[in-house]
Coordinates of C-alpha atoms in Angstrom, one line a residue:
Chain A
M1 CA 27.8 -3.5 13.1
L2 CA 26.9 -2.5 9.6
S3 CA 29.6 -2.2 7.1
T4 CA 29.7 1.1 5.3
A5 CA 30.5 1.7 1.7
P6 CA 34.2 1.2 1.1
V7 CA 34.6 4.8 0.4
Q8 CA 34.3 5.8 4.0
T9 CA 38.0 5.4 4.6
T10 CA 39.0 7.6 1.7
L11 CA 39.7 11.3 1.8
P12 CA 36.9 13.7 1.1
N13 CA 38.4 14.8 -2.2
D14 CA 38.7 11.2 -3.3
L15 CA 35.1 10.7 -2.3
A16 CA 33.9 13.3 -4.7
R17 CA 36.0 11.8 -7.5
I18 CA 34.6 8.3 -6.7
V19 CA 31.1 9.7 -6.9
R20 CA 31.8 11.4 -10.2
D21 CA 33.2 8.2 -11.6
K22 CA 30.3 6.1 -10.3
A23 CA 27.8 8.5 -11.8
L24 CA 29.5 8.3 -15.2
W25 CA 29.4 4.5 -14.9
I26 CA 25.7 4.6 -14.0
R27 CA 25.0 6.7 -17.1
R28 CA 26.9 4.5 -19.4
R29 CA 25.6 1.3 -17.9
S30 CA 22.0 2.4 -17.7
F31 CA 22.0 3.7 -21.3
Q32 CA 23.3 0.3 -22.4
M33 CA 20.4 -1.3 -20.5
V34 CA 17.9 1.0 -22.2
Y35 CA 19.5 0.5 -25.6
E36 CA 19.5 -3.3 -25.3
A37 CA 15.9 -3.4 -23.8
Q38 CA 14.7 -0.7 -26.2
L39 CA 12.7 0.5 -23.1
G40 CA 13.4 2.8 -20.2
H41 CA 13.6 6.4 -19.1
P42 CA 17.1 7.5 -19.9
G43 CA 16.5 11.3 -19.4
G44 CA 15.6 10.8 -15.8
D45 CA 18.3 8.2 -15.3
F46 CA 20.9 10.8 -16.3
S47 CA 19.5 13.6 -14.2
S48 CA 19.5 11.4 -11.1
A49 CA 22.8 9.6 -11.6
D50 CA 24.9 11.9 -9.5
I51 CA 22.4 11.9 -6.7
L52 CA 22.3 8.1 -6.6
A53 CA 26.0 7.8 -6.7
A54 CA 26.5 10.3 -3.9
L55 CA 23.9 8.4 -1.7
Y56 CA 25.3 4.9 -2.3
F57 CA 29.0 5.8 -2.3
G58 CA 29.1 8.5 0.3
V59 CA 26.1 8.9 2.4
L60 CA 24.0 5.8 3.1
R61 CA 24.8 3.3 5.8
F62 CA 24.1 -0.2 4.5
D63 CA 25.4 -3.7 4.0
P64 CA 24.3 -5.3 0.7
T65 CA 24.6 -8.7 2.3
K66 CA 22.0 -7.8 4.9
P67 CA 19.3 -5.8 3.1
G68 CA 16.8 -6.3 5.9
D69 CA 19.1 -5.1 8.7
P70 CA 16.9 -3.0 11.0
G71 CA 19.7 -0.4 11.5
R72 CA 20.2 0.3 7.8
D73 CA 19.6 3.7 6.3
R74 CA 16.6 3.5 4.0
F75 CA 16.5 4.8 0.4
V76 CA 13.2 4.9 -1.4
M77 CA 13.3 5.5 -5.2
S78 CA 10.0 7.2 -5.6
K79 CA 10.7 8.0 -9.3
G80 CA 10.4 4.3 -9.9
H81 CA 10.5 4.6 -13.7
C82 CA 14.2 5.5 -13.6
T83 CA 15.2 1.9 -13.0
G84 CA 18.1 2.1 -15.4
A85 CA 20.0 4.3 -12.9
F86 CA 18.5 2.7 -9.8
Y87 CA 19.4 -0.9 -10.8
A88 CA 22.8 0.2 -12.0
V89 CA 23.6 1.8 -8.6
L90 CA 22.2 -1.2 -6.6
A91 CA 24.5 -3.5 -8.6
A92 CA 27.4 -1.3 -8.2
A93 CA 26.7 -1.2 -4.4
G94 CA 26.8 -4.9 -4.3
Y95 CA 23.1 -5.9 -3.9
F96 CA 23.3 -8.3 -6.9
P97 CA 25.8 -9.2 -9.6
E98 CA 26.4 -6.5 -12.2
A99 CA 26.0 -9.2 -14.9
E100 CA 22.3 -9.4 -14.0
L101 CA 21.8 -5.9 -15.5
T102 CA 21.8 -7.6 -18.9
T103 CA 18.4 -9.0 -18.1
Y104 CA 16.8 -5.6 -17.7
M105 CA 13.0 -5.9 -18.5
E106 CA 13.4 -9.4 -20.0
P107 CA 10.8 -12.0 -19.2
Q108 CA 11.2 -13.4 -15.6
S109 CA 13.9 -10.8 -14.9
R110 CA 14.1 -9.4 -11.4
L111 CA 14.8 -6.1 -13.0
N112 CA 11.3 -5.3 -14.3
G113 CA 10.2 -1.9 -15.5
H114 CA 9.6 -0.6 -11.9
P115 CA 11.3 -1.8 -8.8
N116 CA 9.9 -4.7 -6.7
R117 CA 11.1 -5.3 -3.2
N118 CA 10.0 -8.9 -3.2
Y119 CA 12.4 -9.8 -6.0
L120 CA 15.2 -7.5 -5.6
P121 CA 17.3 -6.8 -2.5
G122 CA 17.9 -3.1 -1.8
V123 CA 14.4 -2.1 -2.8
E124 CA 12.4 -0.9 0.2
T125 CA 8.9 -0.5 -1.3
N126 CA 7.4 -1.1 -4.7
T127 CA 7.1 2.1 -6.7
G128 CA 6.3 3.1 -10.2
P129 CA 3.0 5.0 -9.9
L130 CA 4.1 8.4 -8.8
G131 CA 3.6 10.0 -5.4
H132 CA 4.1 6.8 -3.4
G133 CA 7.7 7.1 -2.2
L134 CA 7.4 10.1 0.2
P135 CA 4.3 8.8 2.0
V136 CA 6.0 5.4 2.6
A137 CA 9.3 7.0 3.6
T138 CA 7.4 9.1 6.1
G139 CA 6.1 5.9 7.7
I140 CA 9.6 4.5 7.9
A141 CA 10.9 7.7 9.4
I142 CA 8.0 7.6 12.0
A143 CA 9.0 4.1 13.0
G144 CA 12.6 5.3 13.5
Q145 CA 11.4 8.2 15.5
M146 CA 9.2 6.0 17.7
D147 CA 12.2 3.8 18.5
G148 CA 14.8 6.5 18.8
A149 CA 16.7 4.7 16.1
D150 CA 19.6 6.4 14.4
F151 CA 18.9 5.3 10.8
R152 CA 18.0 7.9 8.3
T153 CA 15.4 7.7 5.5
F154 CA 16.0 9.3 2.1
V155 CA 13.6 9.5 -0.8
L156 CA 14.2 10.6 -4.3
T157 CA 11.3 12.1 -6.2
G158 CA 11.0 13.6 -9.6
D159 CA 9.7 17.2 -9.8
G160 CA 6.7 16.4 -12.1
E161 CA 5.9 13.8 -9.6
L162 CA 5.1 16.5 -7.0
Q163 CA 1.9 17.2 -8.9
E164 CA 0.5 14.1 -7.2
G165 CA -1.4 15.3 -4.1
S166 CA -0.3 12.3 -2.0
N167 CA 3.1 14.0 -1.7
W168 CA 1.6 16.9 0.0
E169 CA -0.4 14.8 2.4
A170 CA 2.9 13.2 3.5
A171 CA 4.7 16.6 3.6
L172 CA 2.0 17.7 6.1
T173 CA 2.5 14.7 8.3
A174 CA 6.3 14.8 8.1
G175 CA 6.4 18.5 8.9
H176 CA 3.9 18.1 11.7
R177 CA 5.9 15.3 13.3
K178 CA 9.2 17.1 12.8
L179 CA 10.8 14.1 11.2
E180 CA 14.4 15.3 11.1
N181 CA 15.5 11.8 10.2
L182 CA 13.7 12.1 6.8
T183 CA 15.2 13.7 3.7
V184 CA 13.5 14.2 0.4
I185 CA 15.6 14.9 -2.6
I186 CA 13.8 16.4 -5.6
D187 CA 15.4 15.7 -9.0
R188 CA 14.5 19.2 -10.3
N189 CA 15.1 18.8 -14.0
R190 CA 12.1 20.8 -14.8
L191 CA 10.8 18.4 -17.4
Q192 CA 8.0 15.9 -17.1
Q193 CA 6.8 13.4 -19.7
G194 CA 5.1 15.8 -22.0
A195 CA 6.5 19.2 -21.4
R196 CA 8.2 21.5 -18.9
T197 CA 6.8 21.3 -15.4
E198 CA 6.2 25.0 -15.3
E199 CA 4.2 24.8 -18.5
T200 CA 2.1 21.9 -17.3
A201 CA 1.2 22.5 -13.6
S202 CA 3.8 24.9 -12.3
L203 CA 5.6 24.1 -9.1
D204 CA 7.5 27.2 -8.3
P205 CA 8.2 28.7 -5.8
L206 CA 8.9 25.1 -4.9
D207 CA 11.2 26.0 -1.9
D208 CA 8.5 28.2 -0.4
K209 CA 5.9 25.4 -0.7
W210 CA 8.1 23.0 1.3
R211 CA 8.9 25.7 3.9
A212 CA 5.2 26.4 4.3
F213 CA 4.8 22.7 5.1
G214 CA 7.3 22.8 8.0
W215 CA 10.4 21.6 6.2
H216 CA 14.0 22.9 6.1
V217 CA 14.8 23.5 2.4
E218 CA 18.2 23.7 0.6
T219 CA 18.8 24.2 -3.0
I220 CA 21.9 22.7 -4.6
D221 CA 23.4 21.7 -7.9
G222 CA 22.3 18.1 -8.3
H223 CA 25.3 17.3 -10.5
D224 CA 28.0 18.5 -8.1
P225 CA 29.3 15.7 -5.9
D226 CA 30.8 18.1 -3.3
Q227 CA 27.4 19.8 -2.8
L228 CA 25.5 16.5 -2.7
L229 CA 27.9 14.9 -0.3
A230 CA 28.0 17.9 2.1
M231 CA 24.3 18.3 2.1
L232 CA 23.2 14.7 2.4
S233 CA 25.8 13.4 4.8
A234 CA 25.5 16.2 7.4
S235 CA 23.9 15.0 10.6
P236 CA 20.3 15.9 10.8
K237 CA 20.3 15.9 14.6
G238 CA 19.0 19.0 16.1
R239 CA 17.5 20.3 12.9
G240 CA 14.0 19.6 14.2
K241 CA 12.5 19.5 10.8
P242 CA 12.6 17.1 7.8
L243 CA 15.0 18.2 5.1
C244 CA 14.0 18.9 1.5
V245 CA 16.9 19.1 -0.9
I246 CA 16.0 20.7 -4.2
A247 CA 18.6 19.3 -6.5
N248 CA 18.7 21.3 -9.7
T249 CA 19.5 18.9 -12.5
I250 CA 19.3 18.5 -16.3
K251 CA 17.4 15.8 -17.9
G252 CA 19.7 13.9 -20.2
K253 CA 22.7 15.4 -18.5
G254 CA 26.0 14.3 -20.1
V255 CA 24.8 13.7 -23.7
S256 CA 24.5 16.6 -26.0
F257 CA 21.4 15.6 -28.0
M258 CA 19.6 14.5 -24.8
H259 CA 20.4 17.6 -22.8
D260 CA 17.2 19.2 -21.4
N261 CA 15.3 17.5 -24.2
V262 CA 11.8 16.3 -23.2
D263 CA 11.9 13.7 -26.0
W264 CA 14.3 11.7 -23.9
H265 CA 12.0 11.2 -21.0
H266 CA 11.4 7.7 -22.2
G267 CA 13.1 7.9 -25.5
V268 CA 15.2 4.9 -26.6
P269 CA 18.4 5.2 -28.7
N270 CA 19.1 3.8 -32.1
K271 CA 22.6 2.4 -32.9
E272 CA 24.0 5.8 -34.0
Q273 CA 22.6 7.6 -31.0
Y274 CA 23.8 4.9 -28.6
E275 CA 27.3 5.1 -30.0
Q276 CA 27.4 8.9 -30.0
A277 CA 26.2 8.9 -26.4
M278 CA 28.8 6.4 -25.3
A279 CA 31.5 8.5 -27.0
E280 CA 30.4 11.6 -25.1
L281 CA 30.0 9.7 -21.7
V282 CA 33.7 9.6 -20.9
Chain B
M1 CA -23.5 11.0 11.4
S2 CA -25.3 7.8 10.6
A3 CA -27.8 6.3 12.9
A4 CA -25.9 4.8 15.8
A5 CA -26.6 1.3 16.9
P6 CA -29.7 1.2 19.1
A7 CA -28.8 -0.1 22.5
E8 CA -30.7 -3.3 22.0
A9 CA -30.1 -6.2 24.4
G10 CA -28.0 -8.9 23.0
L11 CA -26.7 -6.9 20.1
F12 CA -23.0 -5.9 19.7
D13 CA -21.1 -3.4 17.7
C14 CA -18.1 -5.3 16.4
R15 CA -15.9 -2.1 16.5
D16 CA -16.0 -2.6 20.3
S17 CA -14.6 -6.0 19.9
F18 CA -11.9 -4.7 17.5
A19 CA -10.9 -2.0 20.0
A20 CA -10.8 -4.4 23.0
T21 CA -8.7 -6.9 21.1
I22 CA -6.2 -4.4 19.8
E23 CA -5.6 -3.1 23.3
S24 CA -5.2 -6.6 24.6
L25 CA -2.7 -7.4 21.8
A26 CA -0.8 -4.2 22.2
E27 CA -0.2 -5.0 25.9
Q28 CA 1.7 -8.1 24.8
D29 CA 3.4 -6.9 21.6
A30 CA 5.2 -3.6 21.6
R31 CA 5.5 -3.7 17.8
I32 CA 1.7 -3.1 17.5
V33 CA 0.9 0.5 16.5
T34 CA -2.3 2.1 15.2
V35 CA -2.6 4.5 12.3
V36 CA -5.7 6.6 11.9
S37 CA -6.9 9.5 9.7
D38 CA -8.8 11.6 12.2
S39 CA -10.7 8.4 12.8
V40 CA -10.0 7.7 16.5
G41 CA -13.6 7.9 17.5
S42 CA -15.1 6.0 14.7
S43 CA -12.5 3.3 15.1
K44 CA -13.2 3.2 18.9
L45 CA -9.5 3.8 19.6
A46 CA -9.7 6.4 22.2
G47 CA -8.7 3.9 24.8
F48 CA -5.7 2.8 22.8
R49 CA -4.7 6.5 22.4
K50 CA -5.0 7.1 26.1
K51 CA -2.8 4.1 27.0
W52 CA -0.2 4.5 24.2
P53 CA -0.4 8.0 22.6
E54 CA 3.1 7.5 21.3
R55 CA 2.0 4.3 19.5
M56 CA -0.8 6.0 17.5
V57 CA -0.1 7.9 14.3
N58 CA -2.9 10.3 13.2
V59 CA -2.1 11.5 9.8
G60 CA -5.2 13.7 9.6
I61 CA -7.7 13.5 6.8
A62 CA -5.3 11.9 4.3
E63 CA -6.2 8.4 3.4
Q64 CA -3.4 7.9 0.8
T65 CA -0.8 8.8 3.4
L66 CA -2.7 6.8 6.0
V67 CA -2.2 3.6 4.0
A68 CA 1.4 4.4 2.8
V69 CA 2.5 5.3 6.3
G70 CA 1.3 1.9 7.4
A71 CA 3.6 0.4 4.8
G72 CA 6.5 2.5 6.0
L73 CA 5.9 1.5 9.6
A74 CA 6.0 -2.2 8.7
N75 CA 9.3 -1.5 6.9
G76 CA 10.5 -0.1 10.2
G77 CA 9.6 -3.3 12.1
K78 CA 6.2 -2.3 13.4
V79 CA 2.9 -4.2 13.1
P80 CA 0.6 -1.4 12.1
F81 CA -3.2 -1.6 12.3
V82 CA -4.4 1.0 9.9
S83 CA -8.0 1.9 10.6
A84 CA -10.5 4.2 8.9
A85 CA -13.9 4.2 7.3
S86 CA -14.0 1.3 4.8
C87 CA -15.3 3.5 2.0
F88 CA -12.2 5.8 2.2
I89 CA -9.4 3.4 3.2
T90 CA -10.3 1.5 0.0
G91 CA -11.7 3.8 -2.6
R92 CA -9.7 6.9 -1.6
A93 CA -6.4 5.0 -1.3
M94 CA -7.0 2.1 -3.7
E95 CA -3.6 2.5 -5.4
Q96 CA -1.8 2.7 -2.1
V97 CA -3.6 -0.5 -1.0
K98 CA -2.5 -2.1 -4.3
A99 CA 1.1 -0.9 -4.7
D100 CA 2.3 -0.1 -1.1
I101 CA 0.5 -2.9 0.7
A102 CA -0.6 -5.8 -1.5
Y103 CA 2.0 -5.7 -4.3
S104 CA 4.7 -4.8 -1.9
N105 CA 3.5 -7.7 0.3
V106 CA 4.0 -5.9 3.6
N107 CA 3.0 -6.8 7.1
V108 CA 0.2 -4.3 7.4
K109 CA -3.3 -4.8 8.8
L110 CA -6.0 -2.6 7.2
I111 CA -9.2 -2.3 9.1
G112 CA -12.2 -1.0 7.1
Q113 CA -14.7 0.3 9.6
S114 CA -18.4 1.0 9.1
S115 CA -18.5 -1.0 6.0
G116 CA -21.5 -1.9 3.8
V117 CA -24.5 0.5 4.2
A118 CA -23.8 1.4 7.9
Y119 CA -23.7 5.0 6.8
G120 CA -27.0 4.5 5.0
E121 CA -28.4 8.0 5.3
L122 CA -25.2 9.6 4.2
G123 CA -25.6 8.2 0.7
P124 CA -23.5 6.2 -1.7
T125 CA -20.4 8.3 -1.3
H126 CA -20.2 6.9 2.3
H127 CA -21.6 3.4 1.5
S128 CA -18.9 0.8 1.2
I129 CA -20.5 -1.8 -1.0
E130 CA -17.6 -2.0 -3.5
D131 CA -14.8 -2.8 -1.1
M132 CA -14.9 -6.6 -1.2
A133 CA -14.9 -6.6 -5.0
W134 CA -11.9 -4.2 -5.1
L135 CA -10.0 -6.0 -2.4
R136 CA -10.4 -9.6 -3.5
L137 CA -8.6 -8.8 -6.7
F138 CA -5.3 -8.8 -4.8
N139 CA -4.4 -12.4 -4.6
N140 CA -2.1 -12.1 -1.6
L141 CA -4.3 -9.8 0.5
T142 CA -6.1 -11.8 3.2
L143 CA -9.6 -10.5 3.4
I144 CA -11.8 -11.3 6.4
V145 CA -15.4 -10.2 7.0
P146 CA -16.3 -11.3 10.5
A147 CA -19.9 -11.9 11.4
D148 CA -20.0 -11.2 15.1
P149 CA -18.0 -9.9 18.1
W150 CA -16.3 -13.3 18.8
Q151 CA -15.2 -13.7 15.2
T152 CA -14.0 -10.1 15.0
E153 CA -11.7 -10.8 17.9
Q154 CA -10.5 -14.0 16.3
A155 CA -9.9 -12.2 13.0
I156 CA -7.9 -9.4 14.6
R157 CA -5.8 -11.9 16.6
A158 CA -5.2 -14.1 13.5
A159 CA -4.2 -11.0 11.5
A160 CA -1.7 -9.9 14.2
V161 CA 0.2 -13.1 14.2
M162 CA 0.1 -13.6 10.4
D163 CA 3.1 -12.2 8.5
G164 CA 1.5 -10.4 5.5
P165 CA -1.1 -8.0 4.4
V166 CA -4.6 -8.4 5.8
F167 CA -7.8 -6.4 5.5
V168 CA -10.6 -6.9 8.1
R169 CA -14.0 -5.5 7.1
I170 CA -16.0 -4.4 10.1
S171 CA -19.5 -3.0 10.4
R172 CA -20.9 -0.7 13.0
M173 CA -24.3 -2.3 12.7
P174 CA -25.5 -4.1 15.8
V175 CA -25.3 -7.9 15.4
P176 CA -26.1 -10.8 17.8
A177 CA -23.4 -13.2 18.9
L178 CA -23.8 -16.4 16.9
A179 CA -24.4 -19.7 18.6
R180 CA -21.5 -22.0 17.9
K181 CA -20.8 -25.6 18.8
H182 CA -17.1 -25.5 18.0
A183 CA -15.7 -22.0 18.7
R184 CA -12.7 -22.1 16.4
F185 CA -11.5 -19.6 13.8
E186 CA -9.0 -20.2 11.1
I187 CA -8.2 -17.9 8.2
G188 CA -9.4 -19.5 5.0
K189 CA -11.8 -21.9 6.7
A190 CA -15.5 -21.5 6.3
E191 CA -17.7 -22.1 9.4
T192 CA -20.8 -24.3 9.0
L193 CA -23.4 -22.9 11.4
M194 CA -26.3 -25.2 10.3
E195 CA -26.2 -28.4 8.5
G196 CA -28.6 -29.0 5.5
N197 CA -28.9 -30.7 2.2
D198 CA -31.6 -29.0 0.2
A199 CA -29.7 -25.8 -0.4
A200 CA -26.8 -23.9 1.0
I201 CA -26.8 -20.2 2.1
I202 CA -23.3 -18.7 2.0
A203 CA -23.1 -15.4 3.8
N204 CA -20.6 -13.2 5.7
G205 CA -20.6 -10.2 7.9
T206 CA -23.8 -8.7 9.1
M207 CA -25.8 -11.1 6.8
V208 CA -24.9 -14.3 8.6
H209 CA -27.3 -14.0 11.5
R210 CA -30.1 -13.2 9.0
A211 CA -29.1 -16.3 7.0
V212 CA -29.4 -18.4 10.2
A213 CA -32.8 -17.0 10.9
A214 CA -33.9 -17.7 7.3
A215 CA -32.7 -21.3 7.6
R216 CA -34.6 -21.8 10.8
A217 CA -37.8 -20.5 9.2
L218 CA -37.2 -22.9 6.2
A219 CA -36.7 -25.8 8.6
V220 CA -40.2 -25.3 9.9
E221 CA -41.4 -26.0 6.3
G222 CA -39.2 -29.0 6.0
I223 CA -36.6 -27.4 3.9
S224 CA -33.1 -28.1 5.2
A225 CA -30.7 -25.3 4.3
R226 CA -27.0 -25.4 5.2
V227 CA -25.7 -22.1 6.5
I228 CA -22.0 -21.3 5.8
N229 CA -20.3 -18.3 7.3
M230 CA -17.7 -17.4 4.7
A231 CA -15.8 -14.9 6.8
T232 CA -12.6 -15.2 4.8
V233 CA -13.1 -14.0 1.2
N234 CA -9.5 -14.4 0.4
P235 CA -8.2 -17.1 0.5
L236 CA -11.6 -18.7 -0.2
D237 CA -12.6 -22.0 1.2
E238 CA -13.1 -23.8 -2.1
A239 CA -13.8 -27.2 -0.5
A240 CA -16.7 -25.7 1.5
I241 CA -18.1 -24.2 -1.7
L242 CA -17.8 -27.4 -3.6
A243 CA -19.5 -29.3 -0.8
A244 CA -22.3 -26.7 -0.8
A245 CA -22.8 -27.2 -4.5
E246 CA -23.7 -30.8 -3.7
T247 CA -26.9 -29.5 -2.2
G248 CA -27.8 -28.4 -5.7
A249 CA -28.8 -24.8 -4.9
I250 CA -26.7 -22.0 -3.5
V251 CA -27.8 -18.6 -2.3
T252 CA -25.1 -16.0 -1.3
V253 CA -25.9 -13.0 0.9
E254 CA -23.6 -10.1 1.5
E255 CA -24.0 -6.5 2.6
H256 CA -22.2 -5.4 -0.6
S257 CA -22.9 -4.9 -4.3
V258 CA -23.9 -8.1 -6.1
R259 CA -21.1 -7.2 -8.5
G260 CA -17.8 -8.9 -7.8
G261 CA -18.2 -9.6 -4.1
L262 CA -18.7 -12.8 -2.1
G263 CA -21.3 -14.0 -4.5
G264 CA -19.0 -13.5 -7.5
A265 CA -16.2 -15.3 -5.7
V266 CA -18.5 -18.3 -4.9
A267 CA -19.8 -18.3 -8.5
E268 CA -16.3 -18.4 -9.9
I269 CA -15.7 -21.6 -8.0
V270 CA -19.1 -23.2 -8.7
T271 CA -19.2 -22.5 -12.4
A272 CA -15.7 -23.8 -12.9
N273 CA -16.5 -27.1 -11.1
T274 CA -20.1 -28.2 -10.5
P275 CA -22.6 -25.6 -11.9
V276 CA -25.8 -25.4 -9.9
P277 CA -28.5 -22.8 -9.7
M278 CA -27.3 -19.8 -7.7
R279 CA -28.8 -16.6 -6.4
I280 CA -26.5 -13.7 -5.5
M281 CA -28.1 -11.4 -2.9
G282 CA -26.9 -8.0 -2.2
F283 CA -27.3 -4.4 -3.5
P284 CA -27.7 -3.8 -7.2
G285 CA -25.1 -0.9 -7.3
F286 CA -25.6 2.6 -6.0
V287 CA -28.6 2.6 -3.7
P288 CA -30.9 5.4 -2.4
T289 CA -30.3 7.2 0.8
G290 CA -31.9 5.6 3.8
S291 CA -31.1 4.0 7.0
A292 CA -29.2 0.7 6.9
A293 CA -32.3 -1.1 8.3
W294 CA -34.5 0.5 5.6
L295 CA -32.0 -0.4 2.8
M296 CA -31.8 -4.0 4.0
E297 CA -35.6 -4.3 4.0
H298 CA -36.0 -2.5 0.7
F299 CA -33.5 -4.8 -1.1
G300 CA -34.7 -8.0 0.5
L301 CA -31.7 -8.7 2.7
T302 CA -33.9 -10.0 5.5
E303 CA -34.9 -13.3 6.9
T304 CA -38.0 -13.3 4.7
G305 CA -36.1 -12.3 1.6
I306 CA -33.4 -14.9 2.0
A307 CA -35.9 -17.6 2.7
D308 CA -37.8 -16.7 -0.5
A309 CA -34.5 -16.7 -2.5
V310 CA -33.8 -20.2 -1.2
R311 CA -37.2 -21.5 -2.2
Q312 CA -36.9 -20.0 -5.6
T313 CA -33.4 -21.4 -6.1
I314 CA -34.4 -24.9 -5.0
A315 CA -37.2 -24.7 -7.6
R316 CA -34.6 -24.1 -10.3
K317 CA -32.8 -27.3 -9.5

C-alpha cells in the first residue's frame, strides 16, 4: 500500500493552508538556490510554485522511499528549466534531504540545471528541451490504460513551450485514445523567454485548441490552492477524455519587481534584490 | 514505394525475421508491446496487430511522439518495440531519441526499418545513411546492425532481455543467410566469418555477404582476407578491431555514409592504437536517386569494388 502525503488526514481547509505555506517555502527556497548558484529560472519557479505544492501535498499518491513503485501517480515536469521549484518540492516531499538543495548546479551535484531521472529519485523522465513531457506522459498513461491501473499521470508544461509541435502530436494521440488518466497543467503565465507569448507566436484561444484535440478543458487561477486542489484531485473516472487545466499564473508571482516581468525568466538576483524578495516572500 | 525485394530464391527480407521474432517473444512476455507511426505494414506487424491489437499503439504519422510514447510505456513497466522507417525514427525524432531514450536510459527498443538506401528511388530524404553516425554518439545506446535473418532474430531476442535502450537497424533489401560454423550471437561481440591474415574486411548489415564474396574472390588470387561481421556498432568489439589491425590493412564496408559510421568507429580505435592503412567504403553523402542495387553498383559497394579496395589497401602497407 502506498503511503500518501501526510496531509491526507487533515481537513480540507487545512490542506489549502498547507499548500499555501509550502508554495511560499518553495519560492523562498528556490530563490535562495538561484541566488547562490547565480543561475536558474526564478520567474517560472514562482509561477509554478502553487501548482507544484498542490500536487505534492494534496493530489499525488506517492511514497518517496519507493520512487519506482508501479502504482505511484506520475508527475512529469515538462518545463524542466524550472528546477528551482521542482527540486525544492521534491525535497519537501521527502525524495532527498533538503540540505542537498545547497548543491544546486554545483559540479557533481544531482541537482543539475535540468532534471535527470538517473540521478534523482522522483524524476520520471529527463526534460529540459521543451515539448518532451506531454508525449512521454502520454506513453505512461497508455501503459496505465492498457493495464487498467488506477494511477494517474500529470504533466506540467509552460505555455511558451506549447509552441513546440511535439505537444500537439501527443495531444492528438491522448485525445484519440481518450486517456482520462492523463492531466496536463499549463502554467499560463503568458511570458516566454523573450517576450509575451501572444506577441511571439500566439496561443489563444488556447482552451479551444485543446477542446478541438478531444480534451476536457478547465481554466483556473493557478495561484489559488482551493481551485488547484479541487480541480486536480477530482476523480477522472468517467470523464472519457484527458484533462487540460489552464492555470492562469503570473511569472515572478510574489515579488513586486519580478511580477509579470520577462526579465526574470532566467534573471538572477543581486544581494539587494535577493534581500528585498525575501522580505516580500513572507 | 521503393522497389520491393524480388522474390529470389535463398534471399530473405530481415523484416520478416523481426516480425516473426517479436510475435514469438510477445507470446511469452506480456510486457512486450509495439509502437508504430502508421508503419504497421512497413514494419510487417500486421500479424502482431491481429493477435494483440490492444498491445499495439499507433500514434499516427508523428515520430516525435512515437519515440516519446515508447519512453512513457517503459516507465509504465512495458517493454516497447518502437518501429518505423529508420530515416524518420532517427532524423525526425533525434532529440527524443537523445533525451527521452538514451539520456533517460530507459528500457525501449527502437527498430529502424528500411535503413540505408533501401528506399533508393525515393531520394535522399528517405535514405537512411546518417543513422549509424547519429546513434553511435549516444554511449549507452546499444546499436545493432544485423546482417541476415538469423542475426536479426538473435538481435531482437537479445534486445528484449537486455535492460536498457537498444536500436536495431534493419534493411528491407534481400540478403542471403550467411553460412556459420558457430551460430552464436552476443551483443558487443564481432563475428569472424572467414579467417585471413593479409587484410581484414569489417562490414555490417547488407554489406556482410558482399564482403564474404569479395574475400572468396581474393582467396582465388592467394590473398587471404579476414571477414568480420561487426553487427554491434555500440558497444564496439575493440579486441576484434585490434586483432584485425594485425593484418596490416583494414577495409570497412557499410550501407551508410562514410562520415561517422562503422568506418569512423573502427578508425577511432585503429588510429588510437595501431595505425594501419584503412579504406572506409560507403556513400560519400547525399547520393542521386536510383534503385538500391544501382546505388550499390555506382558507388562500388559490390564484390568487385570491395576486392579492389582490399588490393589497394594491401598495397599501402
